[in-house]
Short mmCIF file of C-alpha atoms and ligand atoms in Angstrom, two decimals:
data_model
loop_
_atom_site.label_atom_id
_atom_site.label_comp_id
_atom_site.label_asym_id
_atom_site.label_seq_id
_atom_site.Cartn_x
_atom_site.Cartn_y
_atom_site.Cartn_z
CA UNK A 1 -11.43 -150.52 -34.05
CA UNK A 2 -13.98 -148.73 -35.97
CA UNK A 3 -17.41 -149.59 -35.99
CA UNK A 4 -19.27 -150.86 -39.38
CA UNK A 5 -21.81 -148.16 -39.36
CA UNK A 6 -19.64 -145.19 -38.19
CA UNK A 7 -19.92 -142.09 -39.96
CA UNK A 8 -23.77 -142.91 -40.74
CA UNK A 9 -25.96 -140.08 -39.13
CA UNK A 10 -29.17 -140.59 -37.43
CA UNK A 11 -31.95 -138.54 -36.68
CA UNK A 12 -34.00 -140.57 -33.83
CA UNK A 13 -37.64 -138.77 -33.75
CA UNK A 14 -38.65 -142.03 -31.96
CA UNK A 15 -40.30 -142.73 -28.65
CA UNK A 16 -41.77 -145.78 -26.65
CA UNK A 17 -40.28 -148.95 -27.84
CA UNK A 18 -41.20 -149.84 -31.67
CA UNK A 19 -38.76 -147.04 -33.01
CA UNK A 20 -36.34 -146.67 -30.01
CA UNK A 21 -35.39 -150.20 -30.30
CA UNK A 22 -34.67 -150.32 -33.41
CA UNK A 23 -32.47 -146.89 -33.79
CA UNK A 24 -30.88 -148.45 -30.60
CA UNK A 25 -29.50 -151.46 -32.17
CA UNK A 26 -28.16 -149.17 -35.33
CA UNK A 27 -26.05 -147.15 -32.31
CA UNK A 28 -24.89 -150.50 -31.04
CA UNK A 29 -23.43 -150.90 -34.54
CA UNK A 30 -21.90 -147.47 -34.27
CA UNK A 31 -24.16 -145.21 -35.49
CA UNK A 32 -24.46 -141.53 -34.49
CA UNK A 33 -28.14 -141.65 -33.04
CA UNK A 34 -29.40 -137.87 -31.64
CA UNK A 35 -32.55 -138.98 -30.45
CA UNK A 36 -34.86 -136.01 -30.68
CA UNK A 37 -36.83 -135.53 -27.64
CA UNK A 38 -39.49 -132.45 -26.55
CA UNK A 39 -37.79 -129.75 -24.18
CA UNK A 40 -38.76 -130.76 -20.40
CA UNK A 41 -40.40 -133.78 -21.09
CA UNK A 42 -38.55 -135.96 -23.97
CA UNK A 43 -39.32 -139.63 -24.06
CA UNK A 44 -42.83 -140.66 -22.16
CA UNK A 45 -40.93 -143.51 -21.05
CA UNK A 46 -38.10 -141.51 -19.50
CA UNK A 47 -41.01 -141.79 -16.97
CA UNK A 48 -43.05 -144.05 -17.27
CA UNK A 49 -42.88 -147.64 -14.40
CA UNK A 50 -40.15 -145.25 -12.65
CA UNK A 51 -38.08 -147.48 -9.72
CA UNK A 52 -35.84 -144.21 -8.89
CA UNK A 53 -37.70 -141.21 -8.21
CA UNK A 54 -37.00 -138.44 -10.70
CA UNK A 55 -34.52 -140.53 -12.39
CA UNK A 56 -34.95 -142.13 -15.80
CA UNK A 57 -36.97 -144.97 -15.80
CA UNK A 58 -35.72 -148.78 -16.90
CA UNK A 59 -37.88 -148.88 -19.97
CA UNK A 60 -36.24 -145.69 -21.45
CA UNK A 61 -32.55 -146.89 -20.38
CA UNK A 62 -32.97 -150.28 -21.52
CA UNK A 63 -34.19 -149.13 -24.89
CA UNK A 64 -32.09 -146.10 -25.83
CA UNK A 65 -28.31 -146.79 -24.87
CA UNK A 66 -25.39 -145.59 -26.87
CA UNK A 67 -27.59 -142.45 -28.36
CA UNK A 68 -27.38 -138.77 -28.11
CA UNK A 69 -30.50 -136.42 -26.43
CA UNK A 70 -31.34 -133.45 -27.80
CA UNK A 71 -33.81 -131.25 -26.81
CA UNK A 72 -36.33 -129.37 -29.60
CA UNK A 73 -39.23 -128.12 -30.07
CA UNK A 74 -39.69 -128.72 -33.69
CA UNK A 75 -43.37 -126.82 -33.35
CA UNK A 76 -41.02 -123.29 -32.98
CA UNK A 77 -39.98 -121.55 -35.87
CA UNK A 78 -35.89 -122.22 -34.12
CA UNK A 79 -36.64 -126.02 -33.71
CA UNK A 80 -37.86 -126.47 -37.95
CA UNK A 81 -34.84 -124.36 -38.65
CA UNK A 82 -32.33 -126.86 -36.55
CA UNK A 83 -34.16 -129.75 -37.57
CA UNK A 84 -33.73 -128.83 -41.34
CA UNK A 85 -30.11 -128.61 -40.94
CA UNK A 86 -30.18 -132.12 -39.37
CA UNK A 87 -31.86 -133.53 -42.04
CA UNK A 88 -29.47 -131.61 -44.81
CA UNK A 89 -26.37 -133.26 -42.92
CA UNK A 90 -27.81 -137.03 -41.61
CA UNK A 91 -28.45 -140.28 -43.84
CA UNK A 92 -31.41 -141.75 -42.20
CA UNK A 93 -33.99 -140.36 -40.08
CA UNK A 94 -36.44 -142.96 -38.48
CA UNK A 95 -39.76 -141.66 -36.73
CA UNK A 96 -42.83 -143.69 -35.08
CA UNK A 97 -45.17 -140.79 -33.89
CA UNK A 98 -48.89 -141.01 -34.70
CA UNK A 99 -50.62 -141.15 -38.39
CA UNK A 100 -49.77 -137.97 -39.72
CA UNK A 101 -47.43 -135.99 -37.08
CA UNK A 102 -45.07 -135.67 -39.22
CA UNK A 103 -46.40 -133.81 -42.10
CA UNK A 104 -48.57 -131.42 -39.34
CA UNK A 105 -44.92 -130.63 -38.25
CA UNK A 106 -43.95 -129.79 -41.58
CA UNK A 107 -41.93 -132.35 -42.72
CA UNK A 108 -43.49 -134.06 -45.17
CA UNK A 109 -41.69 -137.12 -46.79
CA UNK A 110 -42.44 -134.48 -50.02
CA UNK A 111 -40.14 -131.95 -47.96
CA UNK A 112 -37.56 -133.90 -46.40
CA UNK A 113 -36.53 -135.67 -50.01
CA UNK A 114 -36.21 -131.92 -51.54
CA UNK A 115 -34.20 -130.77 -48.21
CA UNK A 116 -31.90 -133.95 -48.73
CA UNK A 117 -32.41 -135.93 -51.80
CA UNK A 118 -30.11 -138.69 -50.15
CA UNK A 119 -32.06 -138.92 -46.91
CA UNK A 120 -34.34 -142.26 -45.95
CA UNK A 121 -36.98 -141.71 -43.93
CA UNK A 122 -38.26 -144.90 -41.75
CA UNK A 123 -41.51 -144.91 -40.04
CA UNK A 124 -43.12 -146.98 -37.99
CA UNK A 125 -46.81 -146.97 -38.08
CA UNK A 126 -49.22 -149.39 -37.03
CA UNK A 127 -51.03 -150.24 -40.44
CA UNK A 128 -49.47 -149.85 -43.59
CA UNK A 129 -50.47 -147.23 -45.50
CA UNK A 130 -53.51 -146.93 -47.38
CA UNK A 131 -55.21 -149.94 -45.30
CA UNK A 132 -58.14 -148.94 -44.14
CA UNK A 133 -57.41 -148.67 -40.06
CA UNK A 134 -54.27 -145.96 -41.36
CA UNK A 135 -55.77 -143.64 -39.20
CA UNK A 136 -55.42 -145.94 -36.09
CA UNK A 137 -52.51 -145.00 -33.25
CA UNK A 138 -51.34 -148.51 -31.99
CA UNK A 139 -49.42 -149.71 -29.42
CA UNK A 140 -48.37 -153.07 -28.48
CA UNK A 141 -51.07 -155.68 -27.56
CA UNK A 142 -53.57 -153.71 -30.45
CA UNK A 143 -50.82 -155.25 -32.84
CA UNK A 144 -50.89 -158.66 -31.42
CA UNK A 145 -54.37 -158.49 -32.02
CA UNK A 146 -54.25 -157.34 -35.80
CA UNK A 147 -51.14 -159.25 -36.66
CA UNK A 148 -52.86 -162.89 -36.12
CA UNK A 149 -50.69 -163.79 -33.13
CA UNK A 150 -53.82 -163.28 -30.06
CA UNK A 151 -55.65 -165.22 -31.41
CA UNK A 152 -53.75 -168.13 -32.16
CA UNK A 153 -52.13 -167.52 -28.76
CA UNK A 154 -53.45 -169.16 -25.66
CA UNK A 155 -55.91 -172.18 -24.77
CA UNK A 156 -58.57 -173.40 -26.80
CA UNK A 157 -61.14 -172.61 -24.19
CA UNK A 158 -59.62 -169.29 -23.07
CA UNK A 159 -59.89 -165.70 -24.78
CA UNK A 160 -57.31 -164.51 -27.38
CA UNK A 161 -53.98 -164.03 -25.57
CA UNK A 162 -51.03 -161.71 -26.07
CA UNK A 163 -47.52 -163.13 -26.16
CA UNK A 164 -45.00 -161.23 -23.34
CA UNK A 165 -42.42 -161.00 -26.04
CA UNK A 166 -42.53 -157.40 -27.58
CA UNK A 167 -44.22 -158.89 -31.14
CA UNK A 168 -46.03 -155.32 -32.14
CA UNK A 169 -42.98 -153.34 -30.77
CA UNK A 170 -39.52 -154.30 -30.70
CA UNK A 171 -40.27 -156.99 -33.61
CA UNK A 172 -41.10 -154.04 -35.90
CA UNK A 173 -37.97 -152.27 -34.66
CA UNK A 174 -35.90 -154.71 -35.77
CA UNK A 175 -38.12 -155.15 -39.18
CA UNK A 176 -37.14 -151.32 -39.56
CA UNK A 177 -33.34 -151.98 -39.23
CA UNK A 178 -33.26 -154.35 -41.92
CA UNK A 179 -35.01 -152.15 -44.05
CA UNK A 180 -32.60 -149.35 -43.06
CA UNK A 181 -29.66 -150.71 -44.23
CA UNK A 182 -31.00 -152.48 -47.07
CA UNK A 183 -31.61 -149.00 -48.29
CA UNK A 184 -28.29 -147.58 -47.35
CA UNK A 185 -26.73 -150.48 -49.45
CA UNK A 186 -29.09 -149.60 -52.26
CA UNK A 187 -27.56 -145.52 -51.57
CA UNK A 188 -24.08 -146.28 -52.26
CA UNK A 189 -25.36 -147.67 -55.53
CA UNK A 190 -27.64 -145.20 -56.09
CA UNK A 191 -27.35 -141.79 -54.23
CA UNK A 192 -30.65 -141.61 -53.69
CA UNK A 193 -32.48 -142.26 -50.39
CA UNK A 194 -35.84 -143.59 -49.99
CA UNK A 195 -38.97 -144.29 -47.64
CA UNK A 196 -38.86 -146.95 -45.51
CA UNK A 197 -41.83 -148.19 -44.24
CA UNK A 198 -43.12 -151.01 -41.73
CA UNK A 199 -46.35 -151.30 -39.74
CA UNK A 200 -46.64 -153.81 -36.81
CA UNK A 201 -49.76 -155.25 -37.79
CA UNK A 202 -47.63 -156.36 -41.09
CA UNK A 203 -44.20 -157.18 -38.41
CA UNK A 204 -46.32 -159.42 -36.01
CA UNK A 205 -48.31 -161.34 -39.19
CA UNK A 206 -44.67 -161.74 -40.49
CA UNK A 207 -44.01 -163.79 -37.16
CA UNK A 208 -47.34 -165.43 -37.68
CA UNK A 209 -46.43 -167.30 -41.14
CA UNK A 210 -46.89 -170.40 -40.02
CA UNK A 211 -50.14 -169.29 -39.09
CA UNK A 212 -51.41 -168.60 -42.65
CA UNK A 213 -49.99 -171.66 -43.75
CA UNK A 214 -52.32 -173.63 -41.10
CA UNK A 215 -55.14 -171.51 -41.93
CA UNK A 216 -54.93 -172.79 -45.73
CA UNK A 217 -54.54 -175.97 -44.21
CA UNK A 218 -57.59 -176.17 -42.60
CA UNK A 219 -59.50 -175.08 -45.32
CA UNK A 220 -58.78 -177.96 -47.58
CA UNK A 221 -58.31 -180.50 -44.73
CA UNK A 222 -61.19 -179.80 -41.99
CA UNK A 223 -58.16 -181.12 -39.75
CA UNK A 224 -54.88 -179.78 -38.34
CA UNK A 225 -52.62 -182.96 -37.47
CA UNK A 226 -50.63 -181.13 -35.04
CA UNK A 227 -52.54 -179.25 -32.76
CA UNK A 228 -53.90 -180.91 -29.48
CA UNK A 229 -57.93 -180.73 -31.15
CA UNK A 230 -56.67 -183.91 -33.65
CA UNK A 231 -57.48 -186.29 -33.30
CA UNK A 232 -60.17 -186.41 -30.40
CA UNK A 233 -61.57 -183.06 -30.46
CA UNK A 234 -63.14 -181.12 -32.97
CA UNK A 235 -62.15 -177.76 -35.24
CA UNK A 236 -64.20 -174.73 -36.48
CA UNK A 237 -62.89 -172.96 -39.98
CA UNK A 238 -60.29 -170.79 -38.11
CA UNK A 239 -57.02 -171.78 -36.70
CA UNK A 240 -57.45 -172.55 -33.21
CA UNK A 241 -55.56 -171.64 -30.20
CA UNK A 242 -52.84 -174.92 -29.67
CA UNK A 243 -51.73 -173.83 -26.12
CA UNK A 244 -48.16 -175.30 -25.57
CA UNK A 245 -48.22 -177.16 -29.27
CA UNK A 246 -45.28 -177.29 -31.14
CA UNK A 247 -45.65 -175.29 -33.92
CA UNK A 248 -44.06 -177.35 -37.16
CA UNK A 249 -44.09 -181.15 -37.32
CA UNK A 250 -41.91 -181.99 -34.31
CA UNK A 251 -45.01 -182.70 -31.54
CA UNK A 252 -43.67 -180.69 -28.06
CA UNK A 253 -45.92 -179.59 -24.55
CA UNK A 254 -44.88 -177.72 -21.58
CA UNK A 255 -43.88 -180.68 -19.35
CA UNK A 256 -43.81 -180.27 -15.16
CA UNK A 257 -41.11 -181.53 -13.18
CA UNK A 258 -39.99 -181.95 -9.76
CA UNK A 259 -41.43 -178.82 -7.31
CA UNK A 260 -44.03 -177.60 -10.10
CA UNK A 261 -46.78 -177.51 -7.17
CA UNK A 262 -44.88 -174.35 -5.83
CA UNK A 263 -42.78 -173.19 -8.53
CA UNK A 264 -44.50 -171.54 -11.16
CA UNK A 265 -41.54 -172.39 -13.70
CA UNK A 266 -40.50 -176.13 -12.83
CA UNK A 267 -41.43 -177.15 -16.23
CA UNK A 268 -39.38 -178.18 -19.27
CA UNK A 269 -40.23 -177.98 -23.10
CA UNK A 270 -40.16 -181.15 -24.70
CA UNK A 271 -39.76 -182.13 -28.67
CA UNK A 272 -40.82 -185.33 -29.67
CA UNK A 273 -38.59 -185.13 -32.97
CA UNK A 274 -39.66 -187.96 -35.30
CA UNK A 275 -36.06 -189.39 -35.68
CA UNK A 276 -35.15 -189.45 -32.10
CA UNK A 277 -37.53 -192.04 -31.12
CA UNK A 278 -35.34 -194.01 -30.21
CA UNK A 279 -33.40 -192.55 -27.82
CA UNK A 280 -36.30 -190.58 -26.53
CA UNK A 281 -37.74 -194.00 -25.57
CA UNK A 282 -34.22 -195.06 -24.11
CA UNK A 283 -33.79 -191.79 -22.01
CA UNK A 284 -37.29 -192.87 -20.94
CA UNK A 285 -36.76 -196.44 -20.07
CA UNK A 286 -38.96 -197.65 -22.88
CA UNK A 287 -36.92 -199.31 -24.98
CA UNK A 288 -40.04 -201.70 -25.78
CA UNK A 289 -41.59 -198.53 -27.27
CA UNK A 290 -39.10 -198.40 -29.91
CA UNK A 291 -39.93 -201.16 -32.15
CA UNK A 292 -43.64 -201.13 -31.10
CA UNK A 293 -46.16 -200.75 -34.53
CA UNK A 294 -48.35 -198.85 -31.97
CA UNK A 295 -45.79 -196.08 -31.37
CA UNK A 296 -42.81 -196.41 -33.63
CA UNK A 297 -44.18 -193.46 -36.06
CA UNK A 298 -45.53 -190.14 -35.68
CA UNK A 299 -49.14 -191.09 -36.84
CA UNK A 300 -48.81 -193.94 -34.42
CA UNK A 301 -48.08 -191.57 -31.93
CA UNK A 302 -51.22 -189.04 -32.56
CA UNK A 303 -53.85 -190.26 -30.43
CA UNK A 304 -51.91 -190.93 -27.75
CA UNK A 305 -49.58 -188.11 -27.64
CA UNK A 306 -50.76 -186.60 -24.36
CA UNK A 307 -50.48 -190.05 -22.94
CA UNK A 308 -47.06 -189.99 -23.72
CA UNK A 309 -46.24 -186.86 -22.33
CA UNK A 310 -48.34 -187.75 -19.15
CA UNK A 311 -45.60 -190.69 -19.00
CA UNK A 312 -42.86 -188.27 -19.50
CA UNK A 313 -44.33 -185.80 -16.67
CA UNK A 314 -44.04 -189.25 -14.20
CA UNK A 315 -40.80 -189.78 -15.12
CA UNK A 316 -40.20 -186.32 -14.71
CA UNK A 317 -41.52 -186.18 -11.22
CA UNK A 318 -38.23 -186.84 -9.31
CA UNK A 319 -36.08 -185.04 -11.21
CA UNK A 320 -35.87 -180.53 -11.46
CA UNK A 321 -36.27 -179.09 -14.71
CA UNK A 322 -32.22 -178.74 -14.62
CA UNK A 323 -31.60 -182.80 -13.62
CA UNK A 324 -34.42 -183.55 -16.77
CA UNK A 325 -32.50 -181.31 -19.31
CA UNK A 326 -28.95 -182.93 -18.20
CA UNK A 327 -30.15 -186.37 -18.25
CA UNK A 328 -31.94 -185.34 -22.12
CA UNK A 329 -29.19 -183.31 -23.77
CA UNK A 330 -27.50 -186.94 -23.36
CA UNK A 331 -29.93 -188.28 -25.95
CA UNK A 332 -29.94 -185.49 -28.35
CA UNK A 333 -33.80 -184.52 -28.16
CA UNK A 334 -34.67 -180.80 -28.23
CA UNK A 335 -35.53 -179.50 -24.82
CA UNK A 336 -35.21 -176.43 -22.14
CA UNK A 337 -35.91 -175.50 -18.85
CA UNK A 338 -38.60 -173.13 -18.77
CA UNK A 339 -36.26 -170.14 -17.66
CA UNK A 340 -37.90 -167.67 -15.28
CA UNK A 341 -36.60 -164.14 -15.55
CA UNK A 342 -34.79 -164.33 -12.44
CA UNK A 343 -32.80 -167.39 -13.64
CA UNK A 344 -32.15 -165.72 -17.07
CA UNK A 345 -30.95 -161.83 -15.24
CA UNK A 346 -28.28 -164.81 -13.46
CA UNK A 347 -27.31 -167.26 -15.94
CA UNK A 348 -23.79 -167.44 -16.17
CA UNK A 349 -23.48 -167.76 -19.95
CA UNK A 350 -25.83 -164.94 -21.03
CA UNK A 351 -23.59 -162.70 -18.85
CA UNK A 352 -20.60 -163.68 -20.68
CA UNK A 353 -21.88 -163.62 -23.84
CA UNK A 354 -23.04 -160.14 -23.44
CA UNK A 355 -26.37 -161.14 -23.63
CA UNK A 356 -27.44 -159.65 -20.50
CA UNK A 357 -25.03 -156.50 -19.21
CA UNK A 358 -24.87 -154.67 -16.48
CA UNK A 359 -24.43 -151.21 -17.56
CA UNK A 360 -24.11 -148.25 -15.09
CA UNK A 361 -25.93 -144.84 -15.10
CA UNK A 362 -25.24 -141.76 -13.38
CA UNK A 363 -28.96 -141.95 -11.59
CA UNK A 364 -30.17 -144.96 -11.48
CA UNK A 365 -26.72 -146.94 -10.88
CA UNK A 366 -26.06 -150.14 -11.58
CA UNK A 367 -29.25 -151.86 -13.61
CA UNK A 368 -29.12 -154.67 -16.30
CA UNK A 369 -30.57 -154.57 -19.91
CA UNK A 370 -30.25 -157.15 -22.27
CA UNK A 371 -27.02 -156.82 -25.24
CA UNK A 372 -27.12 -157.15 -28.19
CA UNK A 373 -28.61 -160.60 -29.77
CA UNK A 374 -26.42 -160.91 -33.14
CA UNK A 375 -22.92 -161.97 -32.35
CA UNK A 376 -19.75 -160.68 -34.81
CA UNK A 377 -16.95 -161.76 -34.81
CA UNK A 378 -15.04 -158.35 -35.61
CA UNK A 379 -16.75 -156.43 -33.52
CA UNK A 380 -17.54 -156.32 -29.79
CA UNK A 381 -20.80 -154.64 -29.28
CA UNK A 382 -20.44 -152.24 -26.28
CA UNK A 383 -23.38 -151.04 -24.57
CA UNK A 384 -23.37 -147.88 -22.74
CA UNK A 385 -25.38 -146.00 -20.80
CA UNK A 386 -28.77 -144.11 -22.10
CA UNK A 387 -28.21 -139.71 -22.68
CA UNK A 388 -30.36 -137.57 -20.03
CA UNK A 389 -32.72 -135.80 -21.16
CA UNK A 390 -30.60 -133.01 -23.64
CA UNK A 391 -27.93 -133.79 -22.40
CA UNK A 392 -26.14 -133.43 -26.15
CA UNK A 393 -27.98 -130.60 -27.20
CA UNK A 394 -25.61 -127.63 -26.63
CA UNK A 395 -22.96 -130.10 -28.06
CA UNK A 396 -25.19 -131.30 -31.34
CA UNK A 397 -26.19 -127.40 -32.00
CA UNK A 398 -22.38 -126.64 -31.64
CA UNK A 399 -21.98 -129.15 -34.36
CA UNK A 400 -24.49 -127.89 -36.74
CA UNK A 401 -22.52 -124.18 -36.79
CA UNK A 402 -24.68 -122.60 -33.52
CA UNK A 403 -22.37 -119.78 -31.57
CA UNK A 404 -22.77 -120.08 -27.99
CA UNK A 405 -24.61 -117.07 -28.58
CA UNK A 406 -27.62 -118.12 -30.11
CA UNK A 407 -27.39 -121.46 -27.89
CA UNK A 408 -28.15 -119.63 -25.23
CA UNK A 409 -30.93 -117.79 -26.72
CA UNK A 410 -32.48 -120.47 -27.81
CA UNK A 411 -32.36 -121.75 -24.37
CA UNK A 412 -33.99 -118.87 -23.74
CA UNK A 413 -36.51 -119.29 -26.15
CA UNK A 414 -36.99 -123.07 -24.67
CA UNK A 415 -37.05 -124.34 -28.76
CA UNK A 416 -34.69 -126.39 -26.98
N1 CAO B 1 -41.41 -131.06 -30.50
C1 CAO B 1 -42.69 -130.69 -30.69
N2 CAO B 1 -43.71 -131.56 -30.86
C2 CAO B 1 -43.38 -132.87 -30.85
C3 CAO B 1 -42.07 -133.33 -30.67
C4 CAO B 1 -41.05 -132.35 -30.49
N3 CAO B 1 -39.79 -132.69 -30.30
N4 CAO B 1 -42.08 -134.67 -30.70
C5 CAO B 1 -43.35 -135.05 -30.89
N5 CAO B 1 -44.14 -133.97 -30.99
C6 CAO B 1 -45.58 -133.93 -31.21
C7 CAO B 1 -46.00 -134.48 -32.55
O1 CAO B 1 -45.75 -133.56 -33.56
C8 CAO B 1 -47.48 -134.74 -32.29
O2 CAO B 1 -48.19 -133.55 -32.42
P1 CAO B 1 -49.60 -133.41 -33.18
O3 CAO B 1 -50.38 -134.66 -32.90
O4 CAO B 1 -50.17 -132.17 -32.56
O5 CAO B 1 -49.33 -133.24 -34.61
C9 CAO B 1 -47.54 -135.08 -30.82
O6 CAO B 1 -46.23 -134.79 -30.29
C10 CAO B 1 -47.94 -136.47 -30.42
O7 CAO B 1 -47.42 -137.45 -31.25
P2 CAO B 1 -47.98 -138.95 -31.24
O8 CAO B 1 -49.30 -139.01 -31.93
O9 CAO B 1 -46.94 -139.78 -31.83
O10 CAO B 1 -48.11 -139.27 -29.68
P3 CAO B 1 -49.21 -140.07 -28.81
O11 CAO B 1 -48.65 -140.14 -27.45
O12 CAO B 1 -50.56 -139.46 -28.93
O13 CAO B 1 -49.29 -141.52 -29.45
C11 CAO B 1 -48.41 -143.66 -30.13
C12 CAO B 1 -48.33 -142.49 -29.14
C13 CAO B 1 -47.28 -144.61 -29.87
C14 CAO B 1 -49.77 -144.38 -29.93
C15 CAO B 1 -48.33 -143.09 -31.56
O14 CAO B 1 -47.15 -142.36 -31.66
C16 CAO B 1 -48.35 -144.14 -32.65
O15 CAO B 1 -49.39 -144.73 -32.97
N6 CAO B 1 -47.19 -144.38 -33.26
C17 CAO B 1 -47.06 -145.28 -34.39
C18 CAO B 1 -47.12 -146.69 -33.94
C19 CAO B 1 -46.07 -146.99 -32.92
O16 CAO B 1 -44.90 -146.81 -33.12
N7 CAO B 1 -46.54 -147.52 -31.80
C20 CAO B 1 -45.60 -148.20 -30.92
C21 CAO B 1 -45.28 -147.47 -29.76
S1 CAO B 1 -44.46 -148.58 -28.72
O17 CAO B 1 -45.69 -149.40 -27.97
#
């Protein structure tokens, strides 16, 4: 069966994770992705946290599956002239190098549009343009850290904190996608391609809405109702740091169960929803609780909230974070193991939802990555294995018209 975005052609001057991610999940959808890489060294994450020596490394396979590699060196005279005739033939060409690479290179968003008028450029950068840190390479945590999400992250009486979760990176990957195709649905209207821009500081604030929305908050209240500082401790003119809070109006905290003294991840998540009282207090053996003016509604609930959940962590105590979550789902109230990533690489339904996959490469053999996360129900997502390092490029030059001829001299010439 044919895949929706088939016959769309991708130029993938991307590297690390921001930009890889996202033109991976576009060759997922079936997408021809030639990921551009520098003769000899490509990718700096080809080796980068290496586990096989001299063999790709997990954060390049994991991040760049079901692409094409070809080698260039689009600083020789050879490499502008091949990459001009990729741009004349492809649809969308998405790059995430530093403020500016692109136009030293010669390939200006000025240029590209006159080489192919129907072209879309996406970029990745880490502020917008015209803010005034433009200038600013970025990776990861720096975006955490302009985005809003360190330092609302954490304890109140620790430092800022980054998140594990790939916020600055793979979140503004997946920003880019949508972008992407929302303008190659406006090009089959139109004809006309167009820039496509997202920074991560403007990706991670996106995930920090809810953030903003406190801030304002706080500013005409004094008080934030749901974080851990109301009602018996006191708040500044910033959003503080809420630790395990839950973020909306449903109260939650990191809960430990049975074994936490030597398990780092026998805890469960638990969501006191305001309609569930009830049978949060009968799952409890409270049912006294329910009717009870001093707990019966949420504003009841606020002062004592953590005395609450210090009730639920001694009814927890004889019971693993899997026995807590079997005996809750009973009673409908929102909850989880807190999954460790061993548990997740072995969970039974992740595997067969292709959530987690075990793909195999020709050096590193057997390794898992994780599928993709949206689900269709016309297509089966296949993941395959990530290119070497050029290993497409005498096939992708063969493509554009090259004779084996000059192939070989450019070879020769190492512009590839
Ligand atoms: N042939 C020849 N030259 C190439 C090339 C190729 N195939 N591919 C890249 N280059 C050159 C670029 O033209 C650039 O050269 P100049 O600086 O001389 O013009 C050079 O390689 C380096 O590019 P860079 O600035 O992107 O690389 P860096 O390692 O110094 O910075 C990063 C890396 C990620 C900090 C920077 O690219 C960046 O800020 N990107 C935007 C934000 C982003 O995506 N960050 C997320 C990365 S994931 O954590």
């Amino acid at each position: 069966m044919s895949k929706p975005l088939e016959g769309v052609k991708i130029i993938d001057f991307t590297h690390v994770q921001a930009g890889p991610a996202c033109t991976q999940l576009l060759a997922w959808f079936g997408a021809d992705v030639i990921k551009v890489e520098r003769p000899g060294a490509g990718d700096v994450t080809r080796s980068q946290l290496r586990h096989v020596k001299d063999a790709d490394a997990l954060y390049f396979t994991m991040l760049n599956s079901n692409k094409r590699s070809l080698t260039l060196d689009t600083k020789t005279a050879q490499g502008k002239e091949v990459l001009t005739k990729l741009i004349q033939e492809s649809d969308v060409m998405v790059e995430n190098f530093g403020p500016g690479a692109l136009d030293r290179m010669g390939f200006s968003w000025e240029n590209i549009q006159k080489l192919n008028p129907g072209m879309i450029l996406a970029s990745v950068k880490g502020f917008s343009d015209g803010h005034h840190y433009e200038d600013l390479k970025v990776y990861e945590n720096v975006a955490q850290c302009a985005g809003g999400a360190a330092s609302t992250t954490g304890f109140w009486d620790g430092p800022p904190t980054v998140s594990a979760a790939a916020l600055g990176d793979s979140n503004t990957g997946m920003h880019l996608a949508i972008g992407i195709l929302t303008a190659l649905h406006q090009k089959i209207k139109t004809g006309k391609g167009q820039k496509v821009a997202v920074s991560m500081q403007d990706s991670v604030l996106n995930l920090c809405r809810v953030k903003l929305r406190d801030q304002q908050r706080l500013d005409a209240l004094g008080y934030l109702e749901e974080y851990p500082q109301y009602p018996h401790g006191s708040f500044s003119d910033v959003v503080p740091r809420g630790g395990n809070a839950g973020g909306g109006g449903q109260p939650g905290w990191v809960l430990k169960c049975k074994g936490w003294e030597t398990d780092p991840n026998a805890y469960i998540y638990f969501t006191i929803q305001g309609h569930a009282w009830a049978p949060i207090c009968k799952a409890l053996g409270k049912p006294e609780w329910i009717e009870d003016p001093a707990y019966n509604t949420a504003e009841a609930r606020q002062d004592k909230i953590f005395d609450i959940f210090s009730f639920i962590e001694s009814w927890l105590s004889d019971k693993t974070k899997f026995e807590a979550v079997d005996i809750l789902r009973k009673f409908d109230i929102p909850c989880s193991p807190v999954l460790s990533m061993k548990e997740i690489a072995n969970d039974p339904s992740l595997r067969e939802s292709g959530t987690i996959v075990e793909v195999d490469h020709p050096k590193i053999g057997k390794y898992l990555t994780v599928g993709s996360p949206i689900k269709f129900s016309d297509m089966a997502v296949e993941v395959k294995a990530s290119p070497l390092l050029g290993e497409h490029t005498d096939e992708v030059l063969a493509q554009l018209g090259y004779s084996a001829d000059q192939i070989a001299e450019m070879h020769a010439a190492r512009a590839v």
